[in-house]
CSV table of C-alpha atoms in Angstrom, one decimal:
chain,number,residue,atom,x,y,z
A,697,UNK,CA,94.0,120.6,60.7
A,698,UNK,CA,95.0,123.6,62.3
A,699,UNK,CA,91.5,124.0,62.9
A,700,UNK,CA,90.8,121.2,64.2
A,701,UNK,CA,93.1,122.0,66.7
A,702,UNK,CA,90.8,124.4,67.6
A,703,UNK,CA,87.8,123.0,69.6
A,704,UNK,CA,85.0,124.6,70.7
A,705,UNK,CA,83.8,122.7,73.8
A,706,UNK,CA,80.8,123.7,75.5
A,707,UNK,CA,80.5,123.8,79.6
A,708,UNK,CA,77.3,122.5,81.1
A,709,UNK,CA,78.4,123.3,84.4
A,710,UNK,CA,75.4,124.4,87.0
A,711,UNK,CA,76.8,128.1,86.9
A,712,UNK,CA,79.1,128.8,83.7
A,713,UNK,CA,76.8,128.8,80.0
A,714,UNK,CA,79.2,130.4,78.2
A,715,UNK,CA,81.2,128.2,74.7
A,716,UNK,CA,85.1,128.3,75.8
A,717,UNK,CA,87.8,128.1,73.4
A,718,UNK,CA,90.1,125.2,74.1
A,719,UNK,CA,93.2,124.7,72.1
A,720,UNK,CA,93.2,120.2,71.9
A,721,UNK,CA,96.0,120.1,73.8
A,722,UNK,CA,94.1,121.8,76.7
A,723,UNK,CA,91.3,118.9,76.5
A,724,UNK,CA,93.9,116.2,76.9
A,725,UNK,CA,95.2,118.7,79.9
A,726,UNK,CA,91.6,118.8,81.2
A,727,UNK,CA,91.3,114.8,81.0
A,728,UNK,CA,95.0,113.5,81.9
A,729,UNK,CA,93.3,115.4,85.9
A,730,UNK,CA,89.9,114.3,85.4
A,731,UNK,CA,92.1,111.1,84.9
A,732,UNK,CA,94.3,111.8,87.8
A,733,UNK,CA,90.9,112.4,90.5
A,734,UNK,CA,89.5,110.1,89.5
A,735,UNK,CA,91.7,107.5,90.0
A,736,UNK,CA,92.2,108.8,93.4
A,737,UNK,CA,88.7,110.3,94.9
A,738,UNK,CA,87.0,107.7,97.0
A,739,UNK,CA,83.5,108.5,95.1
A,740,UNK,CA,82.7,108.4,91.4
A,741,UNK,CA,82.7,112.6,90.6
A,742,UNK,CA,81.4,114.5,88.4
A,743,UNK,CA,81.1,113.2,85.0
A,744,UNK,CA,83.5,115.1,81.7
A,745,UNK,CA,81.8,113.2,79.3
A,746,UNK,CA,82.1,116.9,77.3
A,747,UNK,CA,85.5,116.4,77.8
A,748,UNK,CA,86.0,112.6,76.5
A,749,UNK,CA,83.6,113.1,73.5
A,750,UNK,CA,85.7,116.0,72.3
A,751,UNK,CA,88.4,113.8,72.4
A,752,UNK,CA,86.6,111.2,70.8
A,753,UNK,CA,86.4,113.7,68.0
A,754,UNK,CA,89.7,115.0,67.8
A,755,UNK,CA,90.5,110.7,67.4
A,756,UNK,CA,88.3,109.5,65.5
A,757,UNK,CA,89.1,112.9,62.7
A,758,UNK,CA,92.8,111.5,63.1
A,759,UNK,CA,92.4,108.1,62.6
A,760,UNK,CA,90.2,108.9,59.1
A,761,UNK,CA,93.4,110.6,57.9
A,762,UNK,CA,95.5,108.5,58.9
A,763,UNK,CA,94.0,105.6,56.2
A,764,UNK,CA,95.2,107.6,53.2
A,765,UNK,CA,98.2,107.9,54.3
A,766,UNK,CA,99.9,104.6,53.0
A,767,UNK,CA,101.6,102.4,55.8
A,768,UNK,CA,105.3,102.4,54.7
A,769,UNK,CA,104.7,106.2,56.3
A,770,UNK,CA,107.1,107.1,58.9
A,771,UNK,CA,104.6,110.1,60.1
A,772,UNK,CA,101.6,107.0,60.5
A,773,UNK,CA,103.2,105.3,63.2
A,774,UNK,CA,104.0,108.5,65.1
A,775,UNK,CA,100.5,109.8,64.7
A,776,UNK,CA,99.4,105.8,65.6
A,777,UNK,CA,101.2,106.0,68.8
A,778,UNK,CA,99.9,109.3,70.0
A,779,UNK,CA,95.9,107.8,68.8
A,780,UNK,CA,96.6,104.8,71.2
A,781,UNK,CA,98.0,106.8,74.5
A,782,UNK,CA,95.2,109.3,73.7
A,783,UNK,CA,92.9,106.2,73.1
A,784,UNK,CA,94.2,105.1,76.4
A,785,UNK,CA,93.8,108.5,78.4
A,786,UNK,CA,90.5,107.4,77.7
A,787,UNK,CA,89.6,104.4,78.4
A,788,UNK,CA,91.1,104.2,81.3
A,789,UNK,CA,89.0,106.9,82.9
A,790,UNK,CA,86.1,105.7,81.9
A,791,UNK,CA,87.3,102.2,83.2
A,792,UNK,CA,87.8,103.9,86.4
A,793,UNK,CA,84.7,104.8,86.7
A,794,UNK,CA,82.4,101.7,85.8
A,795,UNK,CA,84.7,100.1,88.3
A,796,UNK,CA,83.4,102.5,91.1
A,797,UNK,CA,79.6,102.4,89.5
A,798,UNK,CA,80.2,98.2,90.2
A,799,UNK,CA,81.4,98.6,93.5
A,800,UNK,CA,78.9,101.0,95.1
A,801,UNK,CA,76.0,100.9,93.0
A,802,UNK,CA,73.6,101.2,95.4
A,803,UNK,CA,75.1,103.8,97.1
A,804,UNK,CA,75.4,105.6,93.9
A,805,UNK,CA,72.5,105.4,92.3
A,806,UNK,CA,70.5,106.4,95.6
A,807,UNK,CA,72.7,109.9,95.4
A,808,UNK,CA,72.0,110.1,91.9
A,809,UNK,CA,68.2,109.6,92.9
A,810,UNK,CA,68.6,112.7,95.6
A,811,UNK,CA,70.4,115.0,93.1
A,812,UNK,CA,67.6,114.0,90.1
A,813,UNK,CA,64.6,115.3,92.9
A,814,UNK,CA,67.0,118.7,94.6
A,815,UNK,CA,67.3,119.5,90.2
A,816,UNK,CA,71.6,118.4,90.8
A,817,UNK,CA,73.5,118.4,88.0
A,818,UNK,CA,74.1,114.2,88.1
A,819,UNK,CA,77.4,112.5,88.4
A,820,UNK,CA,76.9,109.5,86.5
A,821,UNK,CA,76.6,110.0,82.5
A,822,UNK,CA,73.1,109.0,80.6
A,823,UNK,CA,75.1,105.5,79.9
A,824,UNK,CA,76.9,105.2,83.2
A,825,UNK,CA,73.7,105.5,84.6
A,826,UNK,CA,72.1,103.1,82.6
A,827,UNK,CA,74.7,100.5,83.3
A,828,UNK,CA,74.9,101.0,86.4
A,829,UNK,CA,70.7,100.4,86.9
A,830,UNK,CA,71.1,97.2,84.8
A,831,UNK,CA,74.2,95.8,87.3
A,832,UNK,CA,72.1,97.0,90.1
A,833,UNK,CA,69.0,95.2,88.8
A,834,UNK,CA,71.6,92.1,87.8
A,835,UNK,CA,72.6,91.7,92.0
A,836,UNK,CA,69.1,92.1,92.5
A,837,UNK,CA,68.2,88.5,90.9
A,838,UNK,CA,70.9,86.8,92.0
A,839,UNK,CA,70.7,87.4,95.6
A,840,UNK,CA,67.0,86.7,94.8
A,841,UNK,CA,67.5,83.5,93.3
A,842,UNK,CA,70.3,82.9,96.2
A,843,UNK,CA,67.6,83.6,98.6
A,844,UNK,CA,65.4,80.7,96.6
A,845,UNK,CA,67.9,78.2,96.2
A,846,UNK,CA,69.6,79.0,100.4
A,847,UNK,CA,66.0,79.8,102.4
A,848,UNK,CA,67.7,81.9,105.7
A,849,UNK,CA,69.6,83.6,103.9
A,850,UNK,CA,70.7,86.5,105.9
A,851,UNK,CA,69.7,89.2,102.9
A,852,UNK,CA,68.0,91.9,104.8
A,853,UNK,CA,71.6,92.3,106.6
A,854,UNK,CA,73.1,92.8,102.7
A,855,UNK,CA,70.9,94.9,101.5
A,856,UNK,CA,71.0,97.4,104.4
A,857,UNK,CA,74.5,97.7,104.4
A,858,UNK,CA,75.7,98.6,100.9
A,859,UNK,CA,79.3,99.3,100.4
A,860,UNK,CA,79.8,103.2,100.5
A,861,UNK,CA,82.9,104.5,100.1
A,862,UNK,CA,85.3,105.8,102.4
A,863,UNK,CA,84.9,109.5,102.2
A,864,UNK,CA,87.3,110.1,105.1
A,865,UNK,CA,90.3,108.3,103.5
A,866,UNK,CA,93.5,111.0,102.6
A,867,UNK,CA,94.4,111.5,99.5
A,868,UNK,CA,97.3,113.4,97.8
A,869,UNK,CA,96.3,116.6,95.7
A,870,UNK,CA,97.8,119.9,94.4
A,871,UNK,CA,96.2,123.3,94.8
A,872,UNK,CA,95.5,125.3,91.5
A,873,UNK,CA,94.8,128.7,93.6
A,874,UNK,CA,95.1,130.2,96.8
A,875,UNK,CA,92.1,129.1,99.2
A,876,UNK,CA,91.7,129.8,102.3
A,877,UNK,CA,90.5,128.0,105.7
A,878,UNK,CA,89.7,124.7,104.5
A,879,UNK,CA,88.3,123.0,107.7
A,880,UNK,CA,90.8,119.7,108.9
A,881,UNK,CA,88.6,116.7,108.9
A,882,UNK,CA,90.4,114.8,111.4
A,883,UNK,CA,87.7,113.0,113.0
A,884,UNK,CA,86.6,114.0,116.2
A,885,UNK,CA,83.4,115.9,116.0
A,886,UNK,CA,84.6,119.5,116.8
A,887,UNK,CA,82.1,122.5,117.4
A,888,UNK,CA,81.1,124.5,115.3
A,889,UNK,CA,84.6,127.2,115.0
A,890,UNK,CA,87.1,124.9,117.1
A,891,UNK,CA,87.9,122.7,114.2
A,892,UNK,CA,91.7,123.4,112.8
A,893,UNK,CA,91.1,125.5,109.5
A,894,UNK,CA,94.1,125.2,106.6
A,895,UNK,CA,94.6,127.8,104.0
A,896,UNK,CA,96.7,126.2,100.6
A,897,UNK,CA,98.9,128.1,98.8
A,898,UNK,CA,98.9,127.9,95.1
A,899,UNK,CA,101.1,124.8,94.0
A,900,UNK,CA,100.8,124.1,97.3
A,901,UNK,CA,101.2,119.8,97.7
A,902,UNK,CA,99.1,118.5,100.8
A,903,UNK,CA,98.3,114.9,102.1
A,904,UNK,CA,94.9,115.9,104.0
A,905,UNK,CA,91.4,113.8,104.0
A,906,UNK,CA,89.5,113.6,101.6
A,907,UNK,CA,86.4,114.7,103.1
A,908,UNK,CA,87.9,118.4,103.9
A,909,UNK,CA,88.4,118.7,100.1
A,910,UNK,CA,85.8,117.2,98.6
A,911,UNK,CA,83.8,119.9,97.4
A,912,UNK,CA,87.6,122.1,96.3
A,913,UNK,CA,87.6,119.0,93.9
A,914,UNK,CA,84.6,119.6,92.4
A,915,UNK,CA,84.9,123.1,92.0
A,916,UNK,CA,88.2,122.7,90.3
A,917,UNK,CA,90.0,124.6,92.7
A,918,UNK,CA,92.1,121.5,93.7
A,919,UNK,CA,93.5,118.5,92.2
A,920,UNK,CA,94.7,115.3,92.9
A,921,UNK,CA,98.1,113.6,92.7
B,77,UNK,CA,119.0,98.7,86.2
B,78,UNK,CA,119.4,99.1,89.0
B,79,UNK,CA,116.2,101.4,89.6
B,80,UNK,CA,114.2,100.2,88.1
B,81,UNK,CA,113.9,97.3,90.1
B,82,UNK,CA,113.7,99.1,93.0
B,83,UNK,CA,110.6,101.0,91.7
B,84,UNK,CA,109.1,97.9,91.2
B,85,UNK,CA,108.9,96.4,95.1
B,86,UNK,CA,108.1,99.9,95.8
B,87,UNK,CA,105.2,101.4,93.3
B,88,UNK,CA,103.8,97.9,92.6
B,89,UNK,CA,101.1,97.6,95.8
B,90,UNK,CA,97.9,95.6,95.2
B,91,UNK,CA,95.1,97.6,95.9
B,92,UNK,CA,92.3,99.5,94.6
B,93,UNK,CA,93.2,103.3,95.1
B,94,UNK,CA,96.8,103.2,93.4
B,95,UNK,CA,98.4,104.7,90.7
B,96,UNK,CA,100.9,102.0,89.4
B,97,UNK,CA,105.3,103.4,88.3
B,98,UNK,CA,104.0,103.2,84.9
B,99,UNK,CA,101.3,105.6,84.8
B,100,UNK,CA,103.1,108.2,87.0
B,101,UNK,CA,105.7,107.4,83.8
B,102,UNK,CA,102.5,107.8,81.4
B,103,UNK,CA,102.3,111.1,82.6
B,104,UNK,CA,105.6,112.0,82.3
B,105,UNK,CA,106.5,111.6,79.0
B,106,UNK,CA,104.4,114.1,78.3
B,107,UNK,CA,108.2,116.3,78.8
B,108,UNK,CA,109.7,118.3,76.8
B,109,UNK,CA,113.1,117.0,75.1
B,110,UNK,CA,114.8,117.7,72.7
B,111,UNK,CA,116.2,115.5,69.8
B,112,UNK,CA,118.9,116.0,66.7
B,113,UNK,CA,117.3,114.1,64.0
B,114,UNK,CA,118.8,112.5,60.8
B,115,UNK,CA,116.0,113.1,58.7
B,116,UNK,CA,113.8,115.5,56.8
B,117,UNK,CA,110.4,115.7,57.3
B,118,UNK,CA,107.6,119.0,57.3
B,119,UNK,CA,105.6,120.0,60.3
B,120,UNK,CA,104.0,117.1,62.2
B,121,UNK,CA,100.0,118.1,63.3
B,122,UNK,CA,100.2,115.8,66.3
B,123,UNK,CA,96.7,116.6,68.4
B,124,UNK,CA,98.4,117.4,71.1
B,125,UNK,CA,99.9,120.4,69.1
B,126,UNK,CA,102.2,120.7,66.3
B,127,UNK,CA,106.3,119.6,66.6
B,128,UNK,CA,109.6,120.2,64.1
B,129,UNK,CA,109.6,120.6,61.3
B,130,UNK,CA,112.3,118.3,61.4
B,131,UNK,CA,116.1,118.5,59.7
B,132,UNK,CA,119.2,116.3,59.7
B,133,UNK,CA,121.3,118.0,62.1
B,134,UNK,CA,119.1,120.7,63.6
B,135,UNK,CA,117.7,120.4,67.4
B,136,UNK,CA,114.8,120.2,67.9
B,137,UNK,CA,111.7,119.7,70.6
B,138,UNK,CA,108.9,117.0,70.9
B,139,UNK,CA,107.4,115.1,74.0
B,140,UNK,CA,109.2,112.0,75.3
B,141,UNK,CA,107.1,109.8,73.9
B,142,UNK,CA,108.1,110.5,70.8
B,143,UNK,CA,111.6,110.9,71.1
B,144,UNK,CA,112.4,107.3,72.2
B,145,UNK,CA,110.9,106.2,68.8
B,146,UNK,CA,113.0,108.4,67.2
B,147,UNK,CA,115.3,107.2,68.8
B,148,UNK,CA,115.0,103.4,68.9
B,149,UNK,CA,114.8,103.6,64.7
B,150,UNK,CA,118.2,105.6,64.7
B,151,UNK,CA,116.6,108.9,63.2
B,152,UNK,CA,117.3,110.6,66.1
B,153,UNK,CA,119.6,111.9,68.4
B,154,UNK,CA,118.9,113.0,72.0
B,155,UNK,CA,119.9,115.7,74.2
B,156,UNK,CA,119.8,115.4,77.5
B,157,UNK,CA,117.9,118.1,79.1
B,158,UNK,CA,120.0,120.7,80.6
B,159,UNK,CA,119.6,119.2,84.5
B,160,UNK,CA,120.8,116.2,83.0
B,161,UNK,CA,124.3,117.2,84.2
B,162,UNK,CA,127.0,116.0,86.7
B,163,UNK,CA,128.6,119.4,88.4
B,164,UNK,CA,124.9,120.7,88.2
B,165,UNK,CA,123.2,117.1,89.7
B,166,UNK,CA,126.1,117.0,92.4
B,167,UNK,CA,125.3,121.0,93.5
B,168,UNK,CA,121.9,119.5,93.5
B,169,UNK,CA,122.8,116.5,96.0
B,170,UNK,CA,124.6,118.6,98.2
B,171,UNK,CA,121.8,120.6,98.0
B,172,UNK,CA,119.5,118.0,99.4
B,173,UNK,CA,121.8,116.9,101.4
B,174,UNK,CA,122.4,120.0,103.7
B,175,UNK,CA,118.5,121.2,103.3
B,176,UNK,CA,116.0,119.5,106.2
B,177,UNK,CA,113.1,120.3,103.7
B,178,UNK,CA,112.5,119.0,100.4
B,179,UNK,CA,114.4,120.9,97.8
B,180,UNK,CA,113.2,122.0,94.2
B,181,UNK,CA,113.9,119.3,91.9
B,182,UNK,CA,114.6,120.6,88.0
B,183,UNK,CA,111.6,118.6,86.8
B,184,UNK,CA,109.0,117.4,87.9
B,185,UNK,CA,109.5,114.4,86.6
B,186,UNK,CA,113.3,114.2,87.1
B,187,UNK,CA,113.6,109.9,88.3
B,188,UNK,CA,111.4,109.2,84.2
B,189,UNK,CA,113.6,111.3,82.6
B,190,UNK,CA,116.6,110.0,84.2
B,191,UNK,CA,114.9,106.2,83.7
B,192,UNK,CA,113.9,106.3,80.5
B,193,UNK,CA,116.4,108.7,79.0
B,194,UNK,CA,119.3,106.8,79.7
B,195,UNK,CA,117.4,103.6,79.4
B,196,UNK,CA,117.3,104.2,75.6
B,197,UNK,CA,119.3,106.4,75.0
B,198,UNK,CA,123.1,105.8,77.4
B,199,UNK,CA,125.1,106.5,73.9
B,200,UNK,CA,123.9,110.4,73.7
B,201,UNK,CA,124.5,111.1,77.2
B,202,UNK,CA,127.9,111.8,78.2
B,203,UNK,CA,128.4,110.2,80.9
B,204,UNK,CA,125.6,107.7,81.9
B,205,UNK,CA,126.9,106.0,84.6
B,206,UNK,CA,128.1,108.7,87.2
B,207,UNK,CA,124.4,110.6,86.4
B,208,UNK,CA,122.5,107.4,86.9
B,209,UNK,CA,124.4,107.2,90.2
B,210,UNK,CA,124.1,110.3,91.2
B,211,UNK,CA,120.8,110.3,90.4
B,212,UNK,CA,119.5,107.3,92.5
B,213,UNK,CA,121.8,109.4,95.5
B,214,UNK,CA,119.7,112.2,95.2
B,215,UNK,CA,116.6,109.7,95.2
B,216,UNK,CA,117.8,108.0,98.1
B,217,UNK,CA,118.5,110.8,100.1
B,218,UNK,CA,114.9,112.2,99.8
B,219,UNK,CA,113.7,108.5,99.8
B,220,UNK,CA,115.4,109.3,103.6
B,221,UNK,CA,113.6,111.9,104.3
B,222,UNK,CA,110.3,110.6,102.9
B,223,UNK,CA,110.3,107.9,105.8
B,224,UNK,CA,111.8,110.3,108.7
B,225,UNK,CA,108.6,112.6,107.8
B,226,UNK,CA,106.5,109.6,107.6
B,227,UNK,CA,107.4,107.9,110.6
B,228,UNK,CA,106.8,111.5,112.4
B,229,UNK,CA,103.5,112.1,111.4
B,230,UNK,CA,102.1,108.5,112.3
B,231,UNK,CA,104.0,109.5,115.5
B,232,UNK,CA,102.0,112.6,115.8
B,233,UNK,CA,98.7,111.1,114.4
B,234,UNK,CA,98.8,113.9,112.8
B,235,UNK,CA,95.5,115.0,110.7
B,236,UNK,CA,96.7,117.0,108.3
B,237,UNK,CA,100.3,116.8,105.8
B,238,UNK,CA,102.1,119.7,103.8
B,239,UNK,CA,104.4,118.4,100.8
B,240,UNK,CA,106.1,120.9,98.9
B,241,UNK,CA,108.6,120.1,96.4
B,242,UNK,CA,107.9,116.3,96.3
B,243,UNK,CA,107.4,115.2,92.5
B,244,UNK,CA,104.8,112.7,92.0
B,245,UNK,CA,107.3,109.6,92.0
B,246,UNK,CA,108.1,110.4,95.0
B,247,UNK,CA,104.0,111.0,96.3
B,248,UNK,CA,103.4,107.6,94.5
B,249,UNK,CA,106.0,105.4,96.4
B,250,UNK,CA,103.9,106.1,99.8
B,251,UNK,CA,101.4,104.8,98.2
B,252,UNK,CA,99.0,103.6,99.5
B,253,UNK,CA,100.6,102.2,102.8
B,254,UNK,CA,101.1,106.5,104.0
B,255,UNK,CA,97.1,107.3,103.0
B,256,UNK,CA,96.2,104.0,104.5
B,257,UNK,CA,97.9,104.3,107.8
B,258,UNK,CA,96.5,107.5,108.1
B,259,UNK,CA,93.4,105.6,107.8
B,260,UNK,CA,93.3,103.7,110.3
B,261,UNK,CA,94.7,106.9,112.8
B,262,UNK,CA,91.5,108.9,111.1
B,263,UNK,CA,89.0,105.7,112.5
B,264,UNK,CA,90.5,105.5,115.8
B,265,UNK,CA,90.1,108.6,116.3
B,266,UNK,CA,86.7,108.9,115.4
B,267,UNK,CA,85.8,105.9,117.7
B,268,UNK,CA,87.1,107.7,120.8
B,269,UNK,CA,85.5,110.6,119.6
B,270,UNK,CA,82.3,108.7,118.9
B,271,UNK,CA,82.1,106.0,121.5
B,272,UNK,CA,80.1,104.5,118.8
B,273,UNK,CA,82.4,103.0,115.9
B,274,UNK,CA,79.8,101.3,113.4
B,275,UNK,CA,79.4,105.2,112.1
B,276,UNK,CA,82.8,105.2,110.5
B,277,UNK,CA,83.5,101.7,110.0
B,278,UNK,CA,80.8,100.7,107.3
B,279,UNK,CA,83.5,99.8,104.1
B,280,UNK,CA,85.9,98.3,107.2
B,281,UNK,CA,82.9,95.8,108.3
B,282,UNK,CA,81.7,95.3,104.1
B,283,UNK,CA,84.5,93.1,103.4
B,284,UNK,CA,84.6,91.2,106.5
B,285,UNK,CA,81.4,90.4,107.1
B,286,UNK,CA,80.0,88.6,104.0
B,287,UNK,CA,82.5,85.5,105.1
B,288,UNK,CA,80.7,85.6,109.0
B,289,UNK,CA,77.7,85.4,108.0
B,290,UNK,CA,77.9,82.5,106.2
B,291,UNK,CA,79.3,80.8,108.5
B,292,UNK,CA,77.0,81.2,111.1
């Protein structure tokens, strides 16, 4: 099982195509970080499906092994407990994303379209994209149905004002490295060079508007807590 | 027991971007704890890493969730982390009282560890009740500091705050109320500058819009 602990993980980030050797423990850590980030970021973040798949692979492998153990073995229940904990982690992560997709479906699809056009990496995984499109379709049908029953409903108004995440909402974060000159977004539109700047030391914990640090978060320089 | 009821009151707000105390606990349960097993077993290959081997009477390091399992099945005794000691805690409490800022805690999850270990293994930890009280005192001192600084933060209408040395559980106790309050301040500031408030209040509007549209 030692070999299984060393997982090859291919990071499909735009910048880094190199293969990275990670232990299963590191994969779990990445999953935890992704989970907390997703939980607290107002918008949907780039998906981490490679981490999810890697962890699910570990879980499946472990469960297969467990089947051969007699149920009286005390080791079995411990392994089972660990598997359940990891399963919770993964499903909670995926559920959080689905909730966001449901809430901001129009907004997210529009952004994905823009990313697709400018050849950027998409934030949603294939299945999530499918889910989002189905939701959007179902919503449209529902609204169309409503309007045919109750003519005169202000449908245009609904369609032109999709629910959007509040990108300025405040988040708690921990800096993973030294970052210099982060522009503080305080709501006022300061002219170039006039806005307040702040430096993050590694390990510093900060409360700040999400819009100031969204880029850093996606780069992995900071994590939300 | 007192501690846990306070947690429930302070932590379980309803709202989307919240993390319940249970989830902070979930993360905290990864902390490594020493147990003295009462059984023998070779190394266990967990996904998160190997633990053991277990030899009856020999202390071994395991993640806290496993330690709790073993304790509950009476397959081991838990050793208190070295900071869970009256003398050290008294010193920490004094430092916390003297210091204007937050002092560094011995563990990022000190409250989670204290709660879980004192709940399930109070018979393994010497002077458990005194420890419980003193940790609760430290928590209270820190919470009152948090309240003072939150007050200052809101009065100054700052757009940024450093929170070094605060543990996750403590941060969680001011969520979501503090970020929400700052969101509102942000909106006020933005609307003052812009004089056209609609741009930053989309989410605010969408929540109240549908009902008004229906009544018209």
